[in-house]
Short mmCIF file of C-alpha atoms in Angstrom, two decimals:
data_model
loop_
_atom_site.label_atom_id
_atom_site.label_comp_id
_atom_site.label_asym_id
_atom_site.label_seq_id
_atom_site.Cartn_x
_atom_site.Cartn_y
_atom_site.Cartn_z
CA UNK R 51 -76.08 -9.37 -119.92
CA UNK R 52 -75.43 -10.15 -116.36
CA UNK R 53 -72.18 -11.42 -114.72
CA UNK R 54 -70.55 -12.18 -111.81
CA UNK R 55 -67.22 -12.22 -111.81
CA UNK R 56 -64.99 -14.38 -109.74
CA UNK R 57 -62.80 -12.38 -107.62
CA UNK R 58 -59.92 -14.56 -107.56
CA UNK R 59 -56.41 -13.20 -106.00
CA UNK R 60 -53.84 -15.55 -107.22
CA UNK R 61 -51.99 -14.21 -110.18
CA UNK R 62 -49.82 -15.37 -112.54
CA UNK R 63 -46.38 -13.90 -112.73
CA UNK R 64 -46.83 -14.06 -116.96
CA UNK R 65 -48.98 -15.08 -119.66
CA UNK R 66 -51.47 -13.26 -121.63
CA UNK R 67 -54.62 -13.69 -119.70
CA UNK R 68 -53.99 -12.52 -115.78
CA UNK R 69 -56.23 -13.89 -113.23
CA UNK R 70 -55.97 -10.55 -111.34
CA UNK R 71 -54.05 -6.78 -112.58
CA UNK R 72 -51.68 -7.27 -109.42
CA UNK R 73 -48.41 -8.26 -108.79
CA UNK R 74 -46.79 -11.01 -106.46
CA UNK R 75 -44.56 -9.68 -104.01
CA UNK R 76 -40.71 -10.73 -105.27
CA UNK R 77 -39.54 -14.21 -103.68
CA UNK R 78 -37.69 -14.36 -100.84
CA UNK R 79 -33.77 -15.20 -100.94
CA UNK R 80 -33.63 -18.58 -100.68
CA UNK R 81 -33.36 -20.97 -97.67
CA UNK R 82 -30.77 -23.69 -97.13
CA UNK R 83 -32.63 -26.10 -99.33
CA UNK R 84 -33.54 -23.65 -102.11
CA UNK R 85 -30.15 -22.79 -104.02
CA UNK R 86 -30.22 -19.50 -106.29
CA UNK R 87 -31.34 -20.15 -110.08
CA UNK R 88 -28.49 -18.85 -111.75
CA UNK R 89 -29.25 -18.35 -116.08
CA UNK R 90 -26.76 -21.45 -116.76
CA UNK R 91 -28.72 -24.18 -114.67
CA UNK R 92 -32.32 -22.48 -116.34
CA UNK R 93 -30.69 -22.42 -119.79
CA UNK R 94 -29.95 -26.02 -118.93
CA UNK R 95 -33.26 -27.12 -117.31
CA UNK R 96 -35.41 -25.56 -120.58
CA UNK R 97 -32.86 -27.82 -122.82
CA UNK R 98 -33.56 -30.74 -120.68
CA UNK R 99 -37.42 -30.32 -120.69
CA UNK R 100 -37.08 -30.35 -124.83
CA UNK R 101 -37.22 -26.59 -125.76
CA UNK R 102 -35.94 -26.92 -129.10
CA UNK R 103 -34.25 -23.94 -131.10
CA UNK R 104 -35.45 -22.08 -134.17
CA UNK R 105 -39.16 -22.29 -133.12
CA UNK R 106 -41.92 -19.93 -131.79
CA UNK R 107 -42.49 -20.66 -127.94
CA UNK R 108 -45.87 -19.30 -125.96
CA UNK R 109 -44.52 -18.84 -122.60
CA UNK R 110 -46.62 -18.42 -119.34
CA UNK R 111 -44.12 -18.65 -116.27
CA UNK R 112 -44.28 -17.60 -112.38
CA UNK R 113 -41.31 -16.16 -111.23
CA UNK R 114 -41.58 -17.01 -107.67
CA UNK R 115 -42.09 -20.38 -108.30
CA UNK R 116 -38.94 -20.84 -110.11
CA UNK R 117 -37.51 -19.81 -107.14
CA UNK R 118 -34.96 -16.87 -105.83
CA UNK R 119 -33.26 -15.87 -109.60
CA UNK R 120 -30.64 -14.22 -109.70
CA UNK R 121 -30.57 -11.05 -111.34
CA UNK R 122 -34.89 -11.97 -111.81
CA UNK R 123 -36.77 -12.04 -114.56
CA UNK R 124 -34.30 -10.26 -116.89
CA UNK R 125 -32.38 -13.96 -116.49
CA UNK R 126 -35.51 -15.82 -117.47
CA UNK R 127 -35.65 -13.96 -120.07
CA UNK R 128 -32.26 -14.63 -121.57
CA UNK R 129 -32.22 -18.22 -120.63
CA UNK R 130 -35.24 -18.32 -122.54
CA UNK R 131 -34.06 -16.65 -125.62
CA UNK R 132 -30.68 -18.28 -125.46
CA UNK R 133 -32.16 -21.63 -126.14
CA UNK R 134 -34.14 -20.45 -128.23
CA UNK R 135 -31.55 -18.95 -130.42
CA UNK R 136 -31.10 -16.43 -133.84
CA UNK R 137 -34.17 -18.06 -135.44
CA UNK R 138 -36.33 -18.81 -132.68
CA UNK R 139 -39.17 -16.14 -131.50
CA UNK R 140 -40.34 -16.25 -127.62
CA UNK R 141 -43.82 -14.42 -126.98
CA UNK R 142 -45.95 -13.93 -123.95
CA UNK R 143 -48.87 -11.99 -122.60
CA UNK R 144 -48.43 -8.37 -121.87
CA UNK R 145 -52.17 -7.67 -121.03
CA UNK R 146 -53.48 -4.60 -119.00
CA UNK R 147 -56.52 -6.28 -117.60
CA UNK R 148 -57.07 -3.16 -114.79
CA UNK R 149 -57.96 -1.19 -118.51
CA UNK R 150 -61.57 -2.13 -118.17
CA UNK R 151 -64.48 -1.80 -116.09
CA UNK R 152 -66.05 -5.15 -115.73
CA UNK R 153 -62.22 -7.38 -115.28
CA UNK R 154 -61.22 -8.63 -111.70
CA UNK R 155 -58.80 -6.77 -111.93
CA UNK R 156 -61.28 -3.36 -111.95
CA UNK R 157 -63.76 -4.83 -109.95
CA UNK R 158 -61.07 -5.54 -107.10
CA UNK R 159 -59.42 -2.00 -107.23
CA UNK R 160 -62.73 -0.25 -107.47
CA UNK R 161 -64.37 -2.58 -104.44
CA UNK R 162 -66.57 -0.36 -101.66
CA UNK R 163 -66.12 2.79 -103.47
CA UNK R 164 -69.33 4.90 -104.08
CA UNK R 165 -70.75 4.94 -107.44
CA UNK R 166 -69.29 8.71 -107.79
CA UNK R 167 -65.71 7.44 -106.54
CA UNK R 168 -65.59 4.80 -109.32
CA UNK R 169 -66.39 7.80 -111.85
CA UNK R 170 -64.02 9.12 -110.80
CA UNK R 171 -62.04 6.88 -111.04
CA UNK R 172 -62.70 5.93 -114.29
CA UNK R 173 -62.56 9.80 -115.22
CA UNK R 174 -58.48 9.91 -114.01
CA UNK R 175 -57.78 5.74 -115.96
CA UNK R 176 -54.61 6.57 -118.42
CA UNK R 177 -55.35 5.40 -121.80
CA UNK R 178 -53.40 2.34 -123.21
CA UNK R 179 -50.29 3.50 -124.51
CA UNK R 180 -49.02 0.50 -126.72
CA UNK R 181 -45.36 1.87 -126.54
CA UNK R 182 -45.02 2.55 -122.95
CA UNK R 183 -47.77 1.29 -120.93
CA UNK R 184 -46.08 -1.55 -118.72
CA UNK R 185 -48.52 -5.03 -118.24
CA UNK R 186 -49.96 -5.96 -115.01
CA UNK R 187 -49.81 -9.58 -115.87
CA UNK R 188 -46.16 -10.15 -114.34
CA UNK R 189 -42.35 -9.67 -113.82
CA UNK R 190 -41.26 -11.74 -116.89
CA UNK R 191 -44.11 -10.71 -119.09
CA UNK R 192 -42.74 -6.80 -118.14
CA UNK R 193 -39.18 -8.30 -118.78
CA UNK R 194 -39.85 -9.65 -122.27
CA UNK R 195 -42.09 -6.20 -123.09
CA UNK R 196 -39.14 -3.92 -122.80
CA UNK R 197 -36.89 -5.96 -124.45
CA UNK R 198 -34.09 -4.59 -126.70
CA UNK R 199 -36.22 -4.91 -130.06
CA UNK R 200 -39.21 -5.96 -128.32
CA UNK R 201 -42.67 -5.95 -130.30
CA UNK R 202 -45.89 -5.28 -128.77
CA UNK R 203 -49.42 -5.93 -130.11
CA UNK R 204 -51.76 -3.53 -130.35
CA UNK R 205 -54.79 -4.54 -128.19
CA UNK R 206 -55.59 -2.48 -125.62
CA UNK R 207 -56.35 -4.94 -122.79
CA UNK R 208 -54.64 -8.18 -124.09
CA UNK R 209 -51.90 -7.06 -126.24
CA UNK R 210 -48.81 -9.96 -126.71
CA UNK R 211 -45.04 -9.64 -126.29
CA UNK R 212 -42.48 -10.98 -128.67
CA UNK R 213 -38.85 -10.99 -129.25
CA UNK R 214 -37.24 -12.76 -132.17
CA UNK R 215 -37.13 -14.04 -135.72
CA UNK R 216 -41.38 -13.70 -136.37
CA UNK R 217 -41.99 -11.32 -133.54
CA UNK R 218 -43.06 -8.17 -135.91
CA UNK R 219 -45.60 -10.63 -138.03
CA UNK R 220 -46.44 -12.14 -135.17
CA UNK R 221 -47.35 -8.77 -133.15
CA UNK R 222 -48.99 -7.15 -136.36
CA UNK R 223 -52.73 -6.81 -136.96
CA UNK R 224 -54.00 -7.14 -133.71
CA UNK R 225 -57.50 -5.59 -133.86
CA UNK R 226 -59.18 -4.12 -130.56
CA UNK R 227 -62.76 -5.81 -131.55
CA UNK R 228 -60.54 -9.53 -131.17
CA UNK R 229 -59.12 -10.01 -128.05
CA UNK R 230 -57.64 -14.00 -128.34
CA UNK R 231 -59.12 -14.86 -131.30
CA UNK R 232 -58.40 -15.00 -135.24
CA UNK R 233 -57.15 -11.76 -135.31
CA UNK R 234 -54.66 -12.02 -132.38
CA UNK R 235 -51.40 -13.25 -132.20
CA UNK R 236 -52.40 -16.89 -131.13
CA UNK R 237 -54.28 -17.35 -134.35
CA UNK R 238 -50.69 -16.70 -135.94
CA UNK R 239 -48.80 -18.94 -133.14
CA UNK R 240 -51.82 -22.15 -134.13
CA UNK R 241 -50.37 -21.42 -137.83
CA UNK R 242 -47.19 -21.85 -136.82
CA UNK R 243 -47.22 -24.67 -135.15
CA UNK R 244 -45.52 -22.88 -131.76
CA UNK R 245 -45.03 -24.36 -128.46
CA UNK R 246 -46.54 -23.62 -125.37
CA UNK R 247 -44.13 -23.51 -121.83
CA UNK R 248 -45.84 -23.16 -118.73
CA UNK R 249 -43.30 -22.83 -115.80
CA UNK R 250 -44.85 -23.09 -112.17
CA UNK R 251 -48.46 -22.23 -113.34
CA UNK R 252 -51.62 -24.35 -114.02
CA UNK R 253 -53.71 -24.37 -116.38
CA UNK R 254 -56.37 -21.47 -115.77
CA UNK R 255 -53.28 -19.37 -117.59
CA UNK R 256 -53.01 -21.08 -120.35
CA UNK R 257 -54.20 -18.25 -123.22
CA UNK R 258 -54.76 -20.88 -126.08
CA UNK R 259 -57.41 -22.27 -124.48
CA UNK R 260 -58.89 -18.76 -124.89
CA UNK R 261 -58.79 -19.30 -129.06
CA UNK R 262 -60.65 -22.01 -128.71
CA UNK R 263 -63.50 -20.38 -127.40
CA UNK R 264 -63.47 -18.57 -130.99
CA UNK R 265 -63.56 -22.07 -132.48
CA UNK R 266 -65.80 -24.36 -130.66
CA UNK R 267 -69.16 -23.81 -132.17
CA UNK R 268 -70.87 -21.63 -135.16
CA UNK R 269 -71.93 -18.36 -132.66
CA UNK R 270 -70.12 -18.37 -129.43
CA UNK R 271 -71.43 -15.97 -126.81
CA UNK R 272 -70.60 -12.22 -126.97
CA UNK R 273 -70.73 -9.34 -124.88
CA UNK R 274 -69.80 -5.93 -124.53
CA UNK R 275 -66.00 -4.47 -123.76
CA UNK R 276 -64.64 -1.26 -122.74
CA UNK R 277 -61.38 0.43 -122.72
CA UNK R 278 -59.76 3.58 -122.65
CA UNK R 279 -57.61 4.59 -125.83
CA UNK R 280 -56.34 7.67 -127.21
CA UNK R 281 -58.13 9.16 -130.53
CA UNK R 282 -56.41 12.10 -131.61
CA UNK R 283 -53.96 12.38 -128.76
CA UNK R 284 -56.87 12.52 -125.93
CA UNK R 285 -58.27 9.76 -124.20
CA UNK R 286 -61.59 8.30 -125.09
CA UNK R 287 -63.00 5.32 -123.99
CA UNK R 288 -64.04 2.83 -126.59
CA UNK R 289 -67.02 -0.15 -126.41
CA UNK R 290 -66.88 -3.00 -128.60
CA UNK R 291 -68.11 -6.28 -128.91
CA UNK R 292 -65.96 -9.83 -128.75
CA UNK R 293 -66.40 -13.55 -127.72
CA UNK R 294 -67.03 -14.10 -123.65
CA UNK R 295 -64.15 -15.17 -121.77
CA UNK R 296 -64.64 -17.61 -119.36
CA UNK R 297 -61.23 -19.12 -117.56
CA UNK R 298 -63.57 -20.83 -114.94
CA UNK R 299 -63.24 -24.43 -116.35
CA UNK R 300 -60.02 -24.03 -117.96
CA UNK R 301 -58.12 -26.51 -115.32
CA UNK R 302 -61.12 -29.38 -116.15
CA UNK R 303 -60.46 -28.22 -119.58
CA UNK R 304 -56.38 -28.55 -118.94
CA UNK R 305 -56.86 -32.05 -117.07
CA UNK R 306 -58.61 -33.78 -120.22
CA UNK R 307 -55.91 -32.22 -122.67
CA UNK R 308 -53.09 -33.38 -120.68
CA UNK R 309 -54.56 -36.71 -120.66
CA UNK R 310 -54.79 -37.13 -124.14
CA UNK R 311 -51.34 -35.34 -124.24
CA UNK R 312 -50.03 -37.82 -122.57
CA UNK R 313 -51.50 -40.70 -124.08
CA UNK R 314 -50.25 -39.27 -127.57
CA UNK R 315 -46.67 -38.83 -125.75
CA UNK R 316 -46.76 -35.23 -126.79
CA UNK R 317 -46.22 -33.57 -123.90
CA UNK R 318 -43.34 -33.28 -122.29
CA UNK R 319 -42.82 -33.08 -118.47
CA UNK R 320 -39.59 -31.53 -116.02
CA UNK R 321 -38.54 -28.85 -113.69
CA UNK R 322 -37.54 -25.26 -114.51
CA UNK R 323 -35.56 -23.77 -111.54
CA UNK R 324 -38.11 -25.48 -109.05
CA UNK R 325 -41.31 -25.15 -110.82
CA UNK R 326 -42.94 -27.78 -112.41
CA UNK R 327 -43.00 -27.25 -116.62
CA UNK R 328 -44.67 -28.52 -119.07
CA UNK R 329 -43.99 -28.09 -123.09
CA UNK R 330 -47.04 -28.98 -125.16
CA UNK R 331 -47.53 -28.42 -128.78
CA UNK R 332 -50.33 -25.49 -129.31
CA UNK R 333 -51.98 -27.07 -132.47
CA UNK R 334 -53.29 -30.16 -130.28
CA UNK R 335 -53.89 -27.88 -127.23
CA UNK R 336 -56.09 -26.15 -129.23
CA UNK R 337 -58.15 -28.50 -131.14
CA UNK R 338 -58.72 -30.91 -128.44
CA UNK R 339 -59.99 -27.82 -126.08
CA UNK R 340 -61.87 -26.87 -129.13
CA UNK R 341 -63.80 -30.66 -128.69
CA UNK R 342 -64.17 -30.40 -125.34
CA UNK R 343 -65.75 -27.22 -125.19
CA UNK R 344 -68.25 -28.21 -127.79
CA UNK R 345 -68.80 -31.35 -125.46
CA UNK R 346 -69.22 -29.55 -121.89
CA UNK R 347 -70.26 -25.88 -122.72
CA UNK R 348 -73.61 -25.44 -121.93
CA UNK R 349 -74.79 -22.02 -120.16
CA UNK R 350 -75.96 -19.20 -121.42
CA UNK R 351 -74.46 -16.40 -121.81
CA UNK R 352 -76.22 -14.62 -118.61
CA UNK R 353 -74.69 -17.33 -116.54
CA UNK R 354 -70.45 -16.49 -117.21
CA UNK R 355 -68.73 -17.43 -113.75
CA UNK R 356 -65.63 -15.72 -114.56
CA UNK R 357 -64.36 -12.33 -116.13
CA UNK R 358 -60.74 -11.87 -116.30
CA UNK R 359 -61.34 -8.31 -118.72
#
């Protein structure tokens, strides 16, 4: 197959598909019209939004557009789980997108270097380590990943974060040859009827949208993956085959679900911090990006526009 990646630079501070491997600089303190987010007023502004306790919550946030928090992510974090409470379970992306050689995230590090330099390069790539190899996908996705009783999923390139009541089942089984899929963590989530919270990011991060590319028709396009993982306490690098992801129409995709969303008056709409937030019930998300995919997909599988791994 033949690809060409889009070499996008924005990246989300978490969620479980990144649209680069790099991080955003920290926000600045804040001006005279941008107060500190202290935990209290975020505990307070998830509550107002609707973030009920005792469920499992899908969370893809930007820190900097929450604003200057104090203390950082660690206090999204336990605002987060402090809502959620004893018998809730909050779960994010933890992806390492750079452990590839055809993501944007690759593709930008490796950029004007000779064909030997990138074997090279390739040659010195640590293998995924699922206990201590941090994710590239953001401060609060890092946060949430090292935890106290944290659980990580196993997938090399877009393993899942949890902390909470379900956050073993939830992180268990995740095979390598399913990245998003029915053997990942959001097939689990889509069983359990979780919530999804975006804070201060669009809809191009929104990972669910990613299952239902699994879902929308009989065969959807594959291609080839590759990784580095340890066999036997070496590294090795490992090729496997999955269903394409494309995040390239996921905001067209986003705009027709919110519609509907909204329509159905399940979505609900606020401010976290200062970022804009949504909470939107995965089940629906799913399904109705599931229709319109099977309405609007039509390329082949030559012609993917965007390659996030």
């Amino acid at each position: 197959m033949t690809y060409a990646p889009t070499r996008d630079r924005r990246t989300p501070d978490c969620g479980p598909h990144p649209e680069t491997g790099t991080r955003q600089r920290p926000p600045a303190p804040p001006g005279p019209s941008r107060r500190t987010v202290t935990r209290r007023r975020l505990a307070a502004d998830l509550r107002n939004l609707g973030l009920p306790a005792g469920r499992p919550v899908l969370v893809h946030a930007s820190l900097s557009q929450i604003g200057y928090v104090k203390f950082g992510a660690e206090t999204v974090v336990g605002a987060l789980l402090e809502v959620l409470g004893p018998n809730g379970t909050l779960v994010t992306g933890a992806g390492t997108p750079e452990n590839s050689t055809t993501s944007r995230a690759f593709l930008q590090r490796t950029d004007g270097l000779s064909r030997e330099a990138v074997e090279r390069y390739c040659a010195q790539m640590p293998a995924f380590d699922r206990k201590h190899t941090p994710t590239s996908v953001g401060a609060i996705a890092e946060a949430l990943r090292t935890w106290p009783g944290a659980e990580r999923s196993a997938h090399p390139q877009s393993s899942f974060a949890a902390v909470g009541r379900e956050a073993r089942a939830l992180m268990a089984d995740h095979r390598v040859k399913c990245h998003l899929g029915e053997d990942s963590p959001l097939a689990k989530l889509y069983d359990r009827d979780a919530l999804i919270l975006m804070v201060g990011v669009g809809y191009r991060a929104c990972s669910a949208f990613h299952l239902a590319e699994y879902r929308y028709c009989e065969r959807p396009p594959r291609r080839v993956y590759s990784c580095v993982v340890k066999k036997w306490g070496n590294p090795r690098w490992l090729e496997y085959r999955d269903v394409v992801l494309d995040d390239s129409d996921f905001e067209s995709i986003g705009n027709h679900v919110e519609g509907v969303l909204e329509e159905h008056g399940t979505v609900l709409s606020g401010t976290v911090g200062h970022a804009p937030s949504r909470l939107i019930p995965m089940r629906e998300v799913v399904d109705l990006a599931g229709r319109w995919l099977a309405d609007n997909r039509r390329y082949a599988p030559v012609a993917i526009r965007s390659q996030t791994w």
